[in-house]
Short mmCIF file of C-alpha atoms and ligand atoms in Angstrom, two decimals:
data_model
loop_
_atom_site.label_atom_id
_atom_site.label_comp_id
_atom_site.label_asym_id
_atom_site.label_seq_id
_atom_site.Cartn_x
_atom_site.Cartn_y
_atom_site.Cartn_z
CA MET A 1 21.04 15.91 6.59
CA HIS A 2 24.56 14.52 5.08
CA ARG A 3 26.57 18.04 4.50
CA ILE A 4 24.86 18.83 8.79
CA ARG A 5 26.75 15.84 9.18
CA ALA A 6 29.60 15.82 7.84
CA GLY A 7 30.07 19.78 9.02
CA PHE A 8 28.85 18.86 12.74
CA VAL A 9 32.23 16.57 12.47
CA ILE A 10 34.20 19.56 11.10
CA ALA A 11 32.89 21.48 14.27
CA LEU A 12 33.25 18.85 16.37
CA CYS A 13 37.29 18.47 15.28
CA ALA A 14 38.50 21.67 15.11
CA PHE A 15 36.13 22.77 19.03
CA LEU A 16 38.96 19.73 20.19
CA GLY A 17 41.51 20.52 18.82
CA GLY A 18 41.35 23.52 19.91
CA CYS A 19 40.81 22.64 23.76
CA ALA A 20 43.62 20.38 22.92
CA SER A 21 46.39 22.37 24.63
CA SER A 22 44.82 23.45 27.07
CA GLU A 23 45.58 21.70 30.85
CA LYS A 24 42.45 20.09 31.26
CA TRP A 25 42.71 17.63 27.79
CA GLY A 26 44.97 14.49 28.30
CA TRP A 27 44.90 13.03 25.11
CA TYR A 28 47.23 11.81 25.66
CA VAL A 29 45.60 8.60 26.42
CA ILE A 30 44.62 7.65 22.44
CA SER A 31 48.03 9.08 21.02
CA PRO A 32 47.86 7.11 17.56
CA THR A 33 52.05 9.16 18.77
CA THR A 34 52.45 6.25 21.69
CA ARG A 35 52.39 2.94 22.04
CA GLN A 36 50.05 2.95 24.96
CA GLY A 37 47.93 5.78 22.69
CA ARG A 38 47.89 2.92 20.16
CA VAL A 39 46.84 0.26 22.74
CA ASN A 40 44.22 2.85 23.98
CA ILE A 41 43.29 3.01 21.28
CA GLU A 42 43.02 -0.58 19.51
CA PHE A 43 40.83 -1.64 23.05
CA LEU A 44 38.26 1.45 22.19
CA LEU A 45 37.93 -0.38 18.69
CA SER A 46 38.22 -3.87 19.51
CA GLY A 47 34.28 -2.91 20.71
CA VAL A 48 32.83 -1.41 17.18
CA GLY A 49 32.48 -5.30 15.73
CA TRP A 50 30.17 -6.51 18.70
CA THR A 51 28.35 -2.47 18.46
CA ILE A 52 28.03 -3.08 14.66
CA ALA A 53 26.44 -7.72 15.70
CA LEU A 54 25.02 -6.34 17.45
CA THR A 55 23.74 -3.90 15.39
CA VAL A 56 23.01 -5.32 12.53
CA CYS A 57 21.15 -9.45 14.00
CA CYS A 58 18.66 -5.64 15.28
CA VAL A 59 17.66 -4.40 12.50
CA ALA A 60 17.19 -7.53 10.59
CA LEU A 61 15.27 -9.69 13.10
CA SER A 62 13.09 -6.52 13.75
CA ILE A 63 12.30 -6.15 10.30
CA VAL A 64 11.26 -10.05 9.74
CA LEU A 65 10.14 -10.01 13.78
CA GLY A 66 8.39 -6.22 13.66
CA PHE A 67 6.77 -8.20 10.06
CA VAL A 68 5.53 -10.58 11.93
CA LEU A 69 3.55 -8.61 14.39
CA PHE A 70 2.48 -6.45 11.64
CA LEU A 71 0.59 -9.51 10.23
CA PRO A 72 -2.10 -9.81 11.97
CA ARG A 73 -3.57 -6.70 11.24
CA ILE A 74 -3.42 -7.39 7.99
CA PRO A 75 -7.65 -9.31 7.90
CA GLY A 76 -8.72 -7.05 9.60
CA ASN A 77 -10.57 -8.48 11.73
CA ARG A 78 -11.07 -7.45 15.53
CA TRP A 79 -9.58 -9.79 17.81
CA LEU A 80 -6.49 -10.12 16.02
CA ASP A 81 -5.95 -6.58 16.33
CA ALA A 82 -7.01 -6.32 19.46
CA LEU A 83 -4.67 -9.00 20.22
CA ASN A 84 -1.93 -7.61 18.41
CA ARG A 85 -2.26 -4.11 20.25
CA ALA A 86 -1.84 -6.34 23.01
CA VAL A 87 1.27 -6.84 21.34
CA VAL A 88 2.82 -4.70 20.56
CA GLU A 89 2.31 -2.53 23.58
CA LEU A 90 3.43 -4.73 25.65
CA LEU A 91 6.33 -4.25 23.76
CA ARG A 92 6.39 -1.12 23.73
CA SER A 93 5.71 -0.75 27.12
CA ILE A 94 8.75 -2.40 28.92
CA PRO A 95 11.94 0.25 28.71
CA PRO A 96 14.80 -1.79 26.73
CA LEU A 97 17.09 -1.95 29.50
CA VAL A 98 14.77 -3.17 31.36
CA SER A 99 14.28 -6.43 28.95
CA ILE A 100 17.88 -6.58 28.66
CA LEU A 101 18.22 -7.59 32.50
CA TRP A 102 14.66 -9.41 33.10
CA VAL A 103 16.24 -12.14 29.67
CA TYR A 104 20.05 -12.22 30.42
CA TYR A 105 19.10 -12.22 34.14
CA GLY A 106 15.50 -13.59 35.11
CA LEU A 107 15.30 -15.85 31.95
CA PRO A 108 18.34 -18.06 33.10
CA VAL A 109 16.40 -18.96 36.46
CA LEU A 110 12.82 -19.20 34.78
CA THR A 111 13.96 -22.34 31.96
CA GLY A 112 17.60 -22.95 32.91
CA ILE A 113 19.19 -22.09 29.41
CA ASP A 114 21.49 -19.04 29.30
CA LEU A 115 21.92 -17.13 25.85
CA GLY A 116 24.66 -15.60 26.88
CA PRO A 117 24.88 -11.13 26.36
CA PHE A 118 25.23 -10.98 23.44
CA VAL A 119 22.14 -13.30 22.55
CA SER A 120 20.04 -11.93 25.21
CA GLY A 121 21.19 -8.12 24.36
CA MET A 122 19.41 -9.10 20.62
CA VAL A 123 16.60 -11.34 21.93
CA ALA A 124 15.62 -7.96 23.87
CA LEU A 125 16.70 -5.25 21.69
CA SER A 126 15.18 -6.96 18.71
CA LEU A 127 11.16 -7.35 20.18
CA TYR A 128 11.44 -3.99 21.29
CA GLY A 129 12.35 -2.96 17.40
CA ALA A 130 9.99 -5.39 16.48
CA ALA A 131 6.94 -3.73 17.87
CA PHE A 132 8.13 -0.03 16.46
CA MET A 133 8.30 -1.77 12.86
CA ALA A 134 5.34 -3.01 12.83
CA GLU A 135 3.79 0.10 13.81
CA ILE A 136 5.21 1.01 11.18
CA TYR A 137 4.51 -1.00 8.72
CA ARG A 138 0.88 -0.26 9.92
CA GLY A 139 1.62 2.80 9.29
CA GLY A 140 2.67 2.74 5.96
CA VAL A 141 0.13 0.51 4.98
CA GLN A 142 -2.81 2.56 6.26
CA SER A 143 -1.48 5.57 4.36
CA ILE A 144 -1.68 4.31 0.66
CA GLU A 145 -4.85 5.00 -0.53
CA ARG A 146 -7.89 3.18 -0.71
CA GLY A 147 -8.32 3.09 -4.58
CA GLN A 148 -5.29 0.40 -4.79
CA PHE A 149 -6.68 -1.72 -2.52
CA GLU A 150 -9.96 -1.71 -4.53
CA ALA A 151 -8.16 -1.24 -7.89
CA ALA A 152 -6.53 -4.75 -7.00
CA ASP A 153 -9.68 -6.34 -5.28
CA SER A 154 -11.49 -5.39 -8.80
CA LEU A 155 -8.80 -6.64 -10.45
CA ALA A 156 -9.05 -10.40 -8.57
CA LEU A 157 -5.76 -10.66 -7.58
CA SER A 158 -5.99 -12.31 -4.51
CA THR A 159 -4.90 -10.78 -0.26
CA PHE A 160 -1.68 -12.13 -1.27
CA ASP A 161 -1.28 -10.67 -4.28
CA LYS A 162 -2.53 -7.41 -3.97
CA MET A 163 0.01 -7.05 -0.50
CA ARG A 164 2.67 -8.58 -1.85
CA TYR A 165 2.78 -6.35 -5.25
CA VAL A 166 0.31 -3.45 -4.69
CA ILE A 167 -0.37 -2.54 -1.47
CA PHE A 168 3.41 -4.12 0.45
CA PRO A 169 5.89 -2.12 -2.44
CA GLN A 170 4.16 1.57 -2.40
CA ALA A 171 4.18 1.32 2.19
CA LEU A 172 7.94 0.07 2.38
CA ARG A 173 8.95 3.12 0.25
CA ARG A 174 6.86 5.43 2.47
CA SER A 175 8.08 3.20 5.75
CA LEU A 176 11.81 3.63 4.38
CA PRO A 177 12.76 6.89 6.32
CA ALA A 178 11.16 6.14 9.35
CA MET A 179 13.07 2.49 9.32
CA GLY A 180 16.11 3.91 9.08
CA ASN A 181 15.23 6.78 12.41
CA GLN A 182 14.48 3.38 14.20
CA PHE A 183 17.49 1.60 12.57
CA VAL A 184 19.74 4.18 14.30
CA ILE A 185 17.64 4.07 17.40
CA ILE A 186 18.86 0.34 17.87
CA LEU A 187 21.98 0.31 16.83
CA LYS A 188 22.34 3.19 19.80
CA MET A 189 20.29 1.14 22.54
CA SER A 190 23.51 -1.25 21.53
CA SER A 191 24.73 0.71 23.88
CA LEU A 192 22.72 -0.96 26.63
CA VAL A 193 23.72 -4.37 26.37
CA SER A 194 27.44 -2.94 28.12
CA VAL A 195 25.34 -3.81 31.99
CA ILE A 196 25.70 -7.26 30.89
CA GLY A 197 29.44 -7.71 29.54
CA LEU A 198 29.49 -7.47 26.39
CA THR A 199 32.33 -5.72 25.23
CA GLU A 200 30.97 -3.06 22.62
CA VAL A 201 31.98 0.76 22.12
CA VAL A 202 30.25 1.60 25.63
CA ARG A 203 31.84 -1.86 27.39
CA ARG A 204 34.60 -1.59 26.26
CA ALA A 205 35.00 2.62 26.71
CA ASN A 206 34.41 1.79 30.68
CA GLU A 207 36.79 0.01 31.02
CA LEU A 208 39.36 1.81 29.80
CA ALA A 209 38.45 5.06 32.22
CA VAL A 210 38.27 3.39 35.42
CA THR A 211 41.93 2.20 34.19
CA GLU A 212 43.17 5.43 32.95
CA TYR A 213 40.95 8.08 34.60
CA ARG A 214 40.87 9.98 31.29
CA PRO A 215 37.69 9.81 31.04
CA LEU A 216 36.25 12.89 28.91
CA GLU A 217 38.88 11.74 26.27
CA ILE A 218 37.27 8.24 26.07
CA TYR A 219 34.00 8.65 26.11
CA THR A 220 34.80 12.06 23.97
CA PHE A 221 36.16 9.56 21.08
CA LEU A 222 33.11 6.89 22.57
CA VAL A 223 30.91 9.94 20.68
CA LEU A 224 32.30 9.84 17.64
CA GLU A 225 32.42 6.39 17.34
CA TYR A 226 28.76 6.14 17.87
CA LEU A 227 28.60 9.17 15.01
CA VAL A 228 30.72 7.30 12.76
CA LEU A 229 28.31 4.24 13.25
CA VAL A 230 25.80 6.47 12.25
CA LEU A 231 25.97 8.50 9.64
CA LEU A 232 27.37 4.15 7.93
CA LEU A 233 23.45 3.15 9.49
CA SER A 234 22.54 6.61 7.52
CA ALA A 235 23.94 6.64 4.81
CA GLY A 236 23.92 2.38 4.19
CA VAL A 237 19.19 3.32 4.98
CA ARG A 238 19.87 5.86 1.98
CA TRP A 239 21.68 3.37 -0.96
CA VAL A 240 18.69 1.19 -0.25
CA GLU A 241 15.85 4.55 -0.30
CA ARG A 242 17.72 4.90 -3.90
CA ARG A 243 17.97 1.47 -4.73
CA LEU A 244 14.33 0.91 -4.32
CA GLY A 245 13.33 4.08 -6.24
CA ALA A 246 12.13 5.78 -2.84
CA ASP A 247 10.92 8.72 -5.44
CA GLU A 248 8.50 6.64 -7.42
CA GLY A 249 8.68 5.29 -10.39
CA GLY A 250 12.59 3.94 -9.59
CA ALA A 251 14.00 0.69 -10.40
CA ALA A 252 11.60 -1.66 -8.24
CA SER A 253 9.89 -4.42 -10.11
CA PRO A 254 7.93 -6.49 -7.79
CA VAL A 255 6.53 -8.19 -11.25
CA GLY A 256 10.03 -8.38 -12.48
CA ARG A 257 10.78 -10.23 -9.24
CA ALA A 258 7.95 -12.07 -9.72
CA GLU A 259 8.51 -15.35 -11.46
CA MET B 1 -20.33 -23.10 -8.10
CA SER B 2 -22.65 -22.59 -11.16
CA ARG B 3 -21.89 -20.17 -14.01
CA SER B 4 -23.82 -20.20 -16.47
CA PRO B 5 -22.77 -19.76 -19.62
CA GLU B 6 -23.12 -16.84 -20.98
CA SER B 7 -26.58 -15.93 -22.80
CA ARG B 8 -28.74 -18.34 -21.40
CA PRO B 9 -32.09 -18.71 -23.49
CA VAL B 10 -34.39 -18.62 -20.81
CA PRO B 11 -37.93 -19.59 -21.26
CA GLY B 12 -39.93 -16.91 -23.15
CA GLY B 13 -37.07 -16.61 -25.17
CA GLU B 14 -35.34 -13.86 -23.12
CA THR B 15 -31.84 -14.17 -22.67
CA ALA B 16 -30.99 -14.40 -18.94
CA PRO B 17 -29.72 -11.43 -17.62
CA VAL B 18 -25.80 -10.65 -17.36
CA ILE B 19 -26.77 -9.03 -14.06
CA GLU B 20 -29.38 -8.75 -11.56
CA LEU B 21 -30.56 -7.10 -9.17
CA ALA B 22 -33.32 -7.49 -7.01
CA GLY B 23 -34.36 -5.78 -4.20
CA VAL B 24 -31.21 -4.53 -2.84
CA ASN B 25 -30.91 -2.33 -0.39
CA LYS B 26 -27.81 -1.33 1.71
CA TRP B 27 -26.76 0.66 5.24
CA PHE B 28 -24.10 2.71 6.23
CA GLY B 29 -24.32 3.01 9.41
CA ASP B 30 -27.57 4.52 9.38
CA LEU B 31 -27.93 5.76 5.96
CA HIS B 32 -29.92 3.94 3.88
CA VAL B 33 -27.97 4.75 0.79
CA LEU B 34 -29.39 1.98 -2.20
CA ARG B 35 -33.18 1.50 -1.82
CA ASP B 36 -34.61 -1.75 -2.93
CA VAL B 37 -32.60 -1.45 -6.58
CA SER B 38 -33.40 -3.53 -9.12
CA LEU B 39 -31.52 -4.11 -11.82
CA ARG B 40 -31.68 -5.99 -15.03
CA VAL B 41 -28.63 -5.86 -17.86
CA HIS B 42 -28.65 -8.68 -20.07
CA PRO B 43 -25.28 -10.10 -21.98
CA GLY B 44 -24.12 -6.77 -24.77
CA GLU B 45 -26.31 -4.39 -23.39
CA ARG B 46 -24.92 -0.50 -22.21
CA VAL B 47 -26.41 1.23 -18.43
CA VAL B 48 -25.81 4.23 -18.39
CA VAL B 49 -26.64 5.18 -14.32
CA CYS B 50 -27.29 8.66 -13.47
CA GLY B 51 -28.33 11.28 -10.63
CA PRO B 52 -27.46 14.12 -8.32
CA SER B 53 -24.26 13.69 -6.07
CA GLY B 54 -24.55 10.55 -3.24
CA SER B 55 -27.95 9.02 -3.90
CA GLY B 56 -25.57 6.29 -4.25
CA LYS B 57 -24.61 5.25 -8.13
CA SER B 58 -20.97 4.13 -7.07
CA THR B 59 -21.86 2.23 -4.22
CA MET B 60 -24.95 0.18 -5.95
CA ILE B 61 -21.92 -0.52 -9.60
CA ARG B 62 -19.54 -1.40 -6.79
CA CYS B 63 -22.26 -3.80 -4.94
CA VAL B 64 -22.02 -5.32 -7.90
CA ASN B 65 -17.69 -6.87 -8.16
CA ARG B 66 -18.50 -6.62 -4.05
CA LEU B 67 -16.32 -3.60 -3.19
CA GLU B 68 -19.57 -2.67 -1.25
CA LYS B 69 -21.04 -6.28 -0.01
CA HIS B 70 -25.31 -5.61 0.33
CA GLN B 71 -27.40 -6.09 3.85
CA SER B 72 -30.42 -7.16 2.16
CA GLY B 73 -31.90 -8.85 -2.09
CA ARG B 74 -30.07 -10.62 -4.34
CA ILE B 75 -27.32 -9.56 -6.96
CA VAL B 76 -26.59 -12.17 -8.98
CA VAL B 77 -23.39 -11.52 -11.40
CA ASP B 78 -23.32 -14.24 -14.85
CA GLY B 79 -25.20 -16.63 -12.18
CA VAL B 80 -23.62 -16.42 -9.22
CA GLU B 81 -25.12 -14.77 -6.83
CA LEU B 82 -22.90 -12.72 -4.58
CA THR B 83 -23.96 -13.20 -1.29
CA ASP B 84 -21.17 -13.44 2.26
CA ARG B 85 -20.43 -17.39 1.50
CA THR B 86 -19.46 -17.02 -2.15
CA GLU B 87 -16.53 -18.64 -2.22
CA ASP B 88 -14.85 -17.31 -5.28
CA ILE B 89 -15.48 -14.02 -4.82
CA ARG B 90 -12.67 -13.50 -7.65
CA ALA B 91 -13.99 -16.07 -9.64
CA VAL B 92 -16.92 -12.96 -10.41
CA ARG B 93 -14.33 -10.65 -10.97
CA ARG B 94 -12.37 -11.82 -12.74
CA GLY B 95 -15.53 -11.50 -15.51
CA VAL B 96 -15.88 -7.60 -14.09
CA GLY B 97 -13.77 -5.24 -15.00
CA MET B 98 -13.59 -1.60 -12.94
CA VAL B 99 -12.68 1.67 -14.12
CA PHE B 100 -12.32 4.64 -11.09
CA GLN B 101 -11.94 8.27 -12.02
CA GLN B 102 -9.45 8.40 -9.76
CA PHE B 103 -8.05 5.79 -12.03
CA ASN B 104 -6.45 4.15 -9.26
CA LEU B 105 -3.78 3.30 -11.65
CA PHE B 106 -0.75 1.14 -8.98
CA PRO B 107 1.63 4.23 -9.55
CA HIS B 108 5.07 2.05 -8.93
CA LEU B 109 5.06 0.10 -12.04
CA THR B 110 5.44 0.85 -15.58
CA VAL B 111 2.21 1.13 -18.34
CA LEU B 112 2.95 -2.69 -18.97
CA GLN B 113 3.24 -4.34 -15.55
CA ASN B 114 0.55 -2.47 -14.48
CA LEU B 115 -1.37 -4.32 -17.31
CA THR B 116 0.60 -7.71 -16.92
CA LEU B 117 0.35 -8.01 -13.10
CA ALA B 118 -3.08 -9.34 -13.50
CA PRO B 119 -3.39 -11.44 -16.11
CA MET B 120 0.30 -13.06 -14.56
CA ARG B 121 -1.18 -13.18 -10.48
CA ALA B 122 -5.26 -14.14 -11.65
CA LEU B 123 -5.32 -15.70 -14.89
CA GLY B 124 -1.52 -17.56 -14.88
CA LEU B 125 -1.06 -16.17 -18.00
CA SER B 126 2.09 -16.61 -19.21
CA ARG B 127 4.26 -13.48 -18.98
CA SER B 128 4.96 -13.28 -22.66
CA ASP B 129 1.12 -13.83 -23.01
CA ALA B 130 0.43 -11.57 -20.92
CA GLU B 131 2.59 -8.48 -22.29
CA ALA B 132 1.70 -9.65 -25.44
CA ARG B 133 -2.38 -9.33 -24.25
CA ALA B 134 -1.21 -6.35 -22.76
CA ARG B 135 0.19 -4.69 -26.13
CA GLN B 136 -2.88 -5.70 -27.73
CA TYR B 137 -4.96 -2.93 -25.33
CA LEU B 138 -2.56 -0.31 -24.99
CA GLU B 139 -2.94 0.09 -29.11
CA ARG B 140 -6.10 -0.37 -28.81
CA VAL B 141 -7.17 2.95 -25.74
CA ARG B 142 -4.47 4.21 -28.61
CA ILE B 143 -1.52 4.76 -26.59
CA PRO B 144 1.02 1.60 -27.44
CA GLU B 145 4.37 3.88 -27.45
CA GLN B 146 3.78 4.30 -23.79
CA ALA B 147 4.60 1.02 -22.29
CA GLU B 148 7.48 1.91 -20.02
CA LYS B 149 6.92 4.88 -18.32
CA PHE B 150 5.09 5.03 -15.05
CA PRO B 151 2.14 5.99 -14.50
CA ARG B 152 2.63 9.59 -13.23
CA GLN B 153 4.49 9.89 -16.30
CA LEU B 154 1.06 10.17 -18.54
CA SER B 155 -1.77 13.37 -18.54
CA GLY B 156 -5.15 12.38 -16.45
CA GLY B 157 -6.70 10.95 -20.69
CA GLN B 158 -3.35 8.93 -21.07
CA GLN B 159 -4.60 7.84 -18.08
CA GLN B 160 -7.04 6.41 -18.13
CA ARG B 161 -6.75 5.23 -20.85
CA VAL B 162 -4.54 2.97 -19.37
CA ALA B 163 -6.85 1.81 -16.27
CA ILE B 164 -9.73 1.27 -19.22
CA ALA B 165 -6.80 -0.93 -20.68
CA ARG B 166 -5.33 -3.18 -17.98
CA SER B 167 -9.47 -4.02 -17.31
CA LEU B 168 -9.51 -5.49 -20.65
CA CYS B 169 -6.50 -7.34 -20.35
CA MET B 170 -9.28 -9.86 -17.68
CA GLU B 171 -11.38 -10.08 -20.75
CA PRO B 172 -13.78 -9.47 -19.00
CA LYS B 173 -17.69 -9.39 -19.29
CA ILE B 174 -18.56 -7.09 -18.41
CA MET B 175 -16.94 -3.70 -17.36
CA LEU B 176 -17.48 -1.32 -14.77
CA PHE B 177 -17.52 3.22 -15.19
CA ASP B 178 -17.80 4.66 -12.21
CA GLU B 179 -17.22 8.49 -12.99
CA PRO B 180 -14.54 7.42 -15.79
CA THR B 181 -13.95 11.43 -17.22
CA SER B 182 -15.67 14.03 -13.77
CA ALA B 183 -11.68 13.54 -12.89
CA LEU B 184 -10.06 14.85 -16.11
CA ASP B 185 -10.03 18.33 -17.85
CA PRO B 186 -11.84 18.77 -20.70
CA GLU B 187 -9.83 18.31 -23.36
CA MET B 188 -9.71 14.91 -22.41
CA ILE B 189 -12.93 13.62 -21.46
CA ALA B 190 -13.36 12.93 -25.53
CA GLU B 191 -9.95 11.08 -25.28
CA VAL B 192 -11.68 9.46 -22.89
CA LEU B 193 -14.86 9.42 -24.64
CA ASP B 194 -13.79 7.36 -27.11
CA THR B 195 -12.00 4.76 -25.89
CA MET B 196 -15.19 3.52 -23.84
CA ILE B 197 -17.97 4.34 -27.44
CA GLU B 198 -15.94 2.42 -29.17
CA LEU B 199 -15.63 -0.84 -26.74
CA ALA B 200 -19.01 -0.09 -26.69
CA ASP B 201 -19.79 -0.69 -30.47
CA ASN B 202 -17.83 -3.73 -30.06
CA GLY B 203 -20.33 -5.33 -27.87
CA MET B 204 -19.64 -4.38 -24.70
CA THR B 205 -21.36 -4.90 -22.08
CA MET B 206 -21.14 -1.86 -19.94
CA VAL B 207 -22.64 -0.11 -16.44
CA CYS B 208 -21.25 4.18 -16.74
CA VAL B 209 -21.84 6.33 -14.25
CA THR B 210 -21.60 9.13 -15.57
CA HIS B 211 -22.91 12.69 -16.18
CA GLU B 212 -21.93 12.74 -19.79
CA MET B 213 -25.49 12.57 -21.28
CA GLY B 214 -24.12 12.83 -25.07
CA PHE B 215 -22.14 9.38 -24.90
CA ALA B 216 -25.00 8.27 -22.70
CA ARG B 217 -27.91 9.70 -26.28
CA ARG B 218 -24.76 7.38 -28.39
CA VAL B 219 -24.75 3.74 -26.59
CA ALA B 220 -26.94 3.58 -24.07
CA ASP B 221 -29.69 1.71 -24.30
CA GLN B 222 -30.82 2.37 -20.48
CA VAL B 223 -30.72 4.95 -18.78
CA VAL B 224 -30.73 5.06 -14.75
CA PHE B 225 -31.64 7.85 -12.66
CA MET B 226 -30.39 7.75 -8.95
CA ASP B 227 -32.12 9.91 -6.47
CA ALA B 228 -32.03 9.42 -2.80
CA GLY B 229 -31.26 5.31 -3.03
CA ARG B 230 -33.61 4.92 -5.41
CA ILE B 231 -33.96 4.41 -8.69
CA VAL B 232 -35.90 6.65 -9.13
CA GLU B 233 -36.79 6.67 -14.48
CA HIS B 234 -35.28 3.25 -16.43
CA ALA B 235 -35.64 4.22 -19.77
CA PRO B 236 -34.41 3.79 -22.84
CA PRO B 237 -33.07 7.12 -23.75
CA ALA B 238 -34.73 8.01 -27.11
CA LYS B 239 -37.72 8.10 -23.94
CA PHE B 240 -35.49 9.30 -20.75
CA PHE B 241 -34.86 11.83 -22.41
CA SER B 242 -37.28 13.59 -24.31
CA ALA B 243 -40.07 12.25 -22.26
CA PRO B 244 -38.84 11.20 -18.58
CA GLU B 245 -41.43 9.75 -16.66
CA HIS B 246 -40.39 12.21 -13.29
CA GLU B 247 -40.38 15.18 -12.20
CA ARG B 248 -37.45 14.76 -10.15
CA THR B 249 -35.81 13.67 -14.06
CA ARG B 250 -36.91 16.55 -15.68
CA LEU B 251 -34.72 19.18 -12.78
CA PHE B 252 -31.97 17.12 -13.20
CA LEU B 253 -32.12 16.26 -17.14
CA GLY B 254 -32.57 20.78 -16.80
CA GLN B 255 -29.43 20.94 -14.21
CA ILE B 256 -27.15 18.83 -15.78
CA LEU B 257 -27.56 19.22 -19.68
CA SER B 258 -28.13 23.67 -18.75
CA HIS B 259 -24.06 23.71 -18.12
N1 ATP C 1 -17.82 3.91 2.83
C1 ATP C 1 -18.67 4.70 3.37
N2 ATP C 1 -19.57 4.65 4.67
C2 ATP C 1 -20.02 5.37 4.81
N3 ATP C 1 -20.77 6.27 3.81
C3 ATP C 1 -20.79 6.11 2.79
C4 ATP C 1 -19.66 5.33 2.76
N4 ATP C 1 -19.37 5.67 1.01
C5 ATP C 1 -20.62 6.44 0.57
N5 ATP C 1 -21.08 7.13 1.61
C6 ATP C 1 -22.46 7.27 1.81
O1 ATP C 1 -23.30 6.58 0.77
C7 ATP C 1 -23.65 8.06 -0.35
C8 ATP C 1 -23.90 7.36 -1.60
O2 ATP C 1 -23.15 7.63 -2.00
P1 ATP C 1 -22.32 6.42 -3.60
O3 ATP C 1 -20.71 6.90 -3.36
O4 ATP C 1 -22.48 5.86 -3.99
O5 ATP C 1 -22.93 8.66 -4.09
P2 ATP C 1 -22.72 8.64 -5.16
O6 ATP C 1 -24.74 8.67 -6.30
O7 ATP C 1 -21.97 7.58 -6.03
O8 ATP C 1 -21.96 10.17 -4.96
P3 ATP C 1 -21.10 10.81 -6.05
O9 ATP C 1 -21.54 11.24 -8.18
O10 ATP C 1 -20.77 12.28 -5.23
O11 ATP C 1 -20.42 9.49 -6.75
C9 ATP C 1 -23.49 8.22 0.29
O12 ATP C 1 -24.36 9.90 1.22
C10 ATP C 1 -21.86 8.97 0.96
O13 ATP C 1 -22.06 10.20 1.67
MG1 MG C 2 -19.71 7.98 -7.26
#
C-alpha cells in the first residue's frame, strides 16, 4: 500500500508538471520562487497545525471514549447491550457536519457555554469517531475464539484480568487495521470544522482562493497536504502495528507490564 | 462459604467425594443434553468418560467448573455447591484445572507467560515464584527448553503439554480433560497420554473425556459411558471392558475398539 501511494504521488506530480506549462494553470500563486508565492504557501501551511492538533485530539479522544462506550457490552447483559446499541446508533446516525453545527451554534443557546470552533469540532468529531471505535472494539473482542474466554475462566482469572491480559491484547491487534482506517477518516473529517471558522487547511485554502482567484492550484495544493498527512498517519499506524507485533508473537508482553 | 478439607471422613469410613453430581439436568434451549446425571468422584480417583458424539460428555465436565450452568440437580465440588448464588466461583475454579481439545493457549503470550499469568493474577504469586513454579511444571511435562517460545512455534503435542502444565501451575486438586488428544496427530498422542499417566500415578484426581481405551484400562478407577445425555454404564475398567451390562455400551466399544 505504501508503494502504491508513493507511486500515486509521483504520477500526480508528473501530471501537474506537464500541466504547469498550459495556460489553464497559474502556479505563480504558490510558486516558492516569488515572494508572494512564498507568503501564500506559508498562509496555506499555517492551517496544518490546526488540522494535526484537531486530528490528534479526536483520535485520542475517540480511542478512549470508544472504549468507554464499548465497556457496557462486556457483561453480556441484555439491557446494557440495548442501551449501548441505542447510544452508538444515535451517534452514528448524526452526520458529523450536523453535529459540528449543533455543538457550535446550538449548545451555547442551550447552556450558555461557548466552546469555540476547535473544542466544538473536537467534541462533535470525537463522539462520532467514538461510536465507530466502540464497534471496532466489539468486533475485535467478538473475533476472539470462545476457547480463549473459557481457558481464562477455567484458570480462575477475574473478568478484569481475563479482558486485560487475554482478550484485549489479542482483540487490539486484530482491530488495528480497522482503527487505522478510522483515524484516516477522522483526519479527513477534520476539514468539516472549517465551516465554523477553525483556520485549518481547508479554511486557509478557501480564504486564499477567494482573494487570489486561483482555486485550481490552491485546492490541488490542499489535496497534496491531505495526501502527505494521510501518509504520515498511516505510517504511524503501521509503526504501532509492528510495535504491538500485530502478526502475533511480537515484542509486546502484557504480563511483563503487569506490575 | 464452607470448603471442606480434602478428604473429610464421613460416617461409615468412606471419604467424601470431591466432585458430586446428583440428578443433574441441562438443556440448551429445547435440547435436553444432560438427563439425571449422577456421579461421584473421590479424591485421587480417575474417571474416564466416553460415549458417542453429542452425548453430553463435554457438557458434563464443563458443568463441574461452571463453564456451563446446569438447570436442575446438585453439583458439589470440593464442598462447595455450584449455584447462581455461588459467590466465589473463582475459588472453585482455582482448585479445578481444565485441559481442552483445542489447547486454548494464549497465542500472544510466551509459554512462560501462559504459565505464570494465572498464578500471578489469580493466586497472587510473585513473578519469581510463579516463574519458578512454571519451570518446574515445564520440566515435568518434559519441555523446559520451550519456555520463551510462543505457542504457535510448538507442535500440537507440545502445545497440549504446555496447556497441561498451565493448569498444573494452579496446583489444582482436580484436573478435567476434554478429549485432550483428539486434535493431535497420531504420533503426538502418546507423549500427551504419557504426561497424563504420570499425573494419574502421582495421585491427581482426574476426570477425562477420551476415547483412548488403552489409557482408560491403564489408569481409570471408573469408566463412564454416556449416551443421549444419560450415564448408561458406570463400572471399573475390568468390568466395563469385559462384561458391560448394556447393549448400547457393547455396540460402542465394538465400534471404537475395532479401529
Ligand atoms: N453452547 C451450546 N449451545 C447449544 N447446543 C449445544 C451447545 N454446546 C453443546 N450443545 C449440544 O449439546 C449436545 C451435547 O454436546 P457435548 O459437546 O456435550 O457432546 P460431547 O459428548 O462432548 O460430543 P463430542 O464427542 O462431539 O465432543 C450436542 O447435541 C451439542 O450439539
Ligand atoms: Mg465434547
